[in-house]
Every structure is written in structure tokens, then in C-alpha cells.
Amino acid sequence: MFTRFFLGLGLASVPVVLSGAEFTATDLEFFEKKIRPLLAENCFKCHGGQKKLKGHFRITSRAGLLKGGEIGPAINLKEPDKSLLLQIISYKDEDHEMPPIGKLKDSEIAVLEKWIKLGLP
């Protein structure tokens, strides 16, 4: 079931159901303001809309994040702290460090960690 919503109309506590997961408008606003720009700046070039994706990993959809790529599922919703994506962006897996041009700021990693713990709104 999909529910339409409009940000800014006082609907922050109205649940929105997307792909079987329930989020509030506040959760989705967090994604739009904090997560999407971060992913666009650091990840979309290699894992965005191109036909050939690096590592066969697409981050432009929740389904793509949950599916993961060549080395496995990127997100562990049951144990978010164990998500492969967090290990890779934290440079804890020296064979897979993303983004390759340099580690994200700790504050950016914290924002992505919060997003994963929210269930990827």
C-alpha cells in the first residue's frame, strides 16, 4: 500500500508506507535534505543511474540498497550497525573503501548511520 503525502502541510506524524516499510513525513524529509544530497555528491557517479554500475551496486532505490552488489547486501535492517555500507564508508574494510577519493566526514557517516537505523526512508 502506498500513501501520498505532502511535506510542509503539518503531516509529519502521518505514516507513509513505502515498499512495506512505514515512515513519517519527517523521516522522508530527513532523506531529502540530508541523505539524497550526500549520496548525490559522493556515490551517484559510480552507483547511480548508469547502465554499468561499479560493483553491480545501485544506490538510487531502497531495493537496490537492500539487494547490495557483488560483495553482498549493503544494509542489514535487523542489525544496522553491521551493515556492509557502514563498514565500507567508515574505511573498516581495507579492500572496499568508499568513496575512493577519500573518507567521508564523521558527521556525514553519522547521518548515514542514522538513516540506516531508521530503516532507509
Tab-separated table of C-alpha atoms in Angstrom:
chain	number	residue	atom	x	y	z
A	1	MET	CA	0.000	0.000	0.000
A	2	PHE	CA	1.348	3.411	-0.928
A	3	THR	CA	0.247	6.617	0.727
A	4	ARG	CA	0.740	10.058	-0.789
A	5	PHE	CA	1.960	12.851	1.434
A	6	PHE	CA	2.943	16.494	1.165
A	7	LEU	CA	5.804	17.865	3.234
A	8	GLY	CA	5.188	21.143	4.956
A	9	LEU	CA	1.462	20.613	5.460
A	10	GLY	CA	1.655	19.511	9.084
A	11	LEU	CA	1.649	15.828	8.218
A	12	ALA	CA	4.953	14.950	9.920
A	13	SER	CA	3.334	12.317	12.132
A	14	VAL	CA	1.200	10.732	9.411
A	15	PRO	CA	2.764	7.388	8.494
A	16	VAL	CA	3.732	6.782	4.883
A	17	VAL	CA	4.070	3.203	3.683
A	18	LEU	CA	6.759	2.570	1.075
A	19	SER	CA	7.775	-0.912	-0.043
A	20	GLY	CA	6.280	-2.469	3.084
A	21	ALA	CA	8.106	-0.113	5.467
A	22	GLU	CA	6.350	2.665	7.361
A	23	PHE	CA	7.904	6.130	7.613
A	24	THR	CA	6.753	9.552	8.706
A	25	ALA	CA	6.973	12.638	6.546
A	26	THR	CA	9.731	13.793	8.918
A	27	ASP	CA	11.724	10.654	8.049
A	28	LEU	CA	11.284	11.326	4.342
A	29	GLU	CA	12.212	14.985	4.765
A	30	PHE	CA	15.400	13.839	6.554
A	31	PHE	CA	16.209	11.748	3.483
A	32	GLU	CA	15.552	14.592	1.053
A	33	LYS	CA	17.528	17.204	2.999
A	34	LYS	CA	20.401	15.152	4.418
A	35	ILE	CA	20.782	11.834	2.631
A	36	ARG	CA	19.970	12.453	-1.033
A	37	PRO	CA	22.478	15.349	-1.351
A	38	LEU	CA	25.176	13.297	0.394
A	39	LEU	CA	24.621	10.308	-1.897
A	40	ALA	CA	24.423	12.521	-4.981
A	41	GLU	CA	27.710	14.213	-4.139
A	42	ASN	CA	29.662	11.115	-3.172
A	43	CYS	CA	28.048	7.985	-4.614
A	44	PHE	CA	25.776	8.501	-7.631
A	45	LYS	CA	28.650	8.854	-10.105
A	46	CYS	CA	29.568	5.179	-9.711
A	47	HIS	CA	26.432	3.664	-8.151
A	48	GLY	CA	23.702	5.824	-9.641
A	49	GLY	CA	21.803	5.669	-12.885
A	50	GLN	CA	24.431	4.439	-15.315
A	51	LYS	CA	23.849	1.289	-17.257
A	52	LYS	CA	27.114	-0.176	-15.960
A	53	LEU	CA	27.352	0.120	-12.195
A	54	LYS	CA	30.530	-0.282	-10.193
A	55	GLY	CA	30.302	-3.491	-8.198
A	56	HIS	CA	26.797	-4.072	-9.591
A	57	PHE	CA	25.572	-1.905	-6.716
A	58	ARG	CA	22.780	0.647	-7.245
A	59	ILE	CA	22.005	3.162	-4.505
A	60	THR	CA	19.225	5.057	-6.234
A	61	SER	CA	16.488	2.959	-4.648
A	62	ARG	CA	15.752	1.322	-1.325
A	63	ALA	CA	15.520	-2.033	-3.124
A	64	GLY	CA	18.971	-1.532	-4.634
A	65	LEU	CA	20.481	-0.766	-1.247
A	66	LEU	CA	18.874	-3.808	0.329
A	67	LYS	CA	19.957	-6.056	-2.546
A	68	GLY	CA	23.527	-4.807	-2.483
A	69	GLY	CA	26.133	-5.676	-5.071
A	70	GLU	CA	28.967	-8.074	-5.829
A	71	ILE	CA	30.083	-8.418	-2.216
A	72	GLY	CA	26.633	-8.820	-0.699
A	73	PRO	CA	23.697	-6.903	0.786
A	74	ALA	CA	24.673	-3.349	1.725
A	75	ILE	CA	22.177	-2.936	4.552
A	76	ASN	CA	21.277	-5.159	7.471
A	77	LEU	CA	17.947	-3.841	8.765
A	78	LYS	CA	17.897	-6.300	11.691
A	79	GLU	CA	21.378	-5.270	12.839
A	80	PRO	CA	22.012	-1.845	11.251
A	81	ASP	CA	25.418	-1.431	12.928
A	82	LYS	CA	26.614	-4.493	11.000
A	83	SER	CA	25.608	-3.071	7.616
A	84	LEU	CA	28.272	-3.511	4.964
A	85	LEU	CA	27.673	0.046	3.745
A	86	LEU	CA	28.699	1.429	7.148
A	87	GLN	CA	31.860	-0.690	7.194
A	88	ILE	CA	32.821	0.494	3.733
A	89	ILE	CA	32.187	4.216	4.254
A	90	SER	CA	33.960	4.052	7.634
A	91	TYR	CA	37.026	2.550	5.905
A	92	LYS	CA	36.860	-0.536	8.160
A	93	ASP	CA	37.197	-2.891	5.169
A	94	GLU	CA	40.509	-2.002	3.548
A	95	ASP	CA	39.594	-3.901	0.377
A	96	HIS	CA	36.461	-1.785	-0.120
A	97	GLU	CA	36.769	1.866	0.913
A	98	MET	CA	34.136	4.268	-0.365
A	99	PRO	CA	34.131	6.832	-1.638
A	100	PRO	CA	37.521	6.086	-3.176
A	101	ILE	CA	38.531	9.754	-3.300
A	102	GLY	CA	38.575	9.986	0.489
A	103	LYS	CA	36.725	9.065	3.634
A	104	LEU	CA	33.532	10.936	4.445
A	105	LYS	CA	33.496	13.268	7.444
A	106	ASP	CA	32.478	11.649	10.719
A	107	SER	CA	29.361	13.838	10.740
A	108	GLU	CA	28.370	12.527	7.287
A	109	ILE	CA	28.917	8.929	8.379
A	110	ALA	CA	26.749	9.609	11.447
A	111	VAL	CA	23.937	10.928	9.226
A	112	LEU	CA	24.090	7.807	7.044
A	113	GLU	CA	24.149	5.610	10.151
A	114	LYS	CA	21.020	7.347	11.463
A	115	TRP	CA	19.311	6.826	8.101
A	116	ILE	CA	20.117	3.107	8.138
A	117	LYS	CA	18.831	2.788	11.721
A	118	LEU	CA	15.597	4.499	10.626
A	119	GLY	CA	15.175	1.712	8.053
A	120	LEU	CA	16.145	3.684	4.902
A	121	PRO	CA	13.284	6.142	4.480
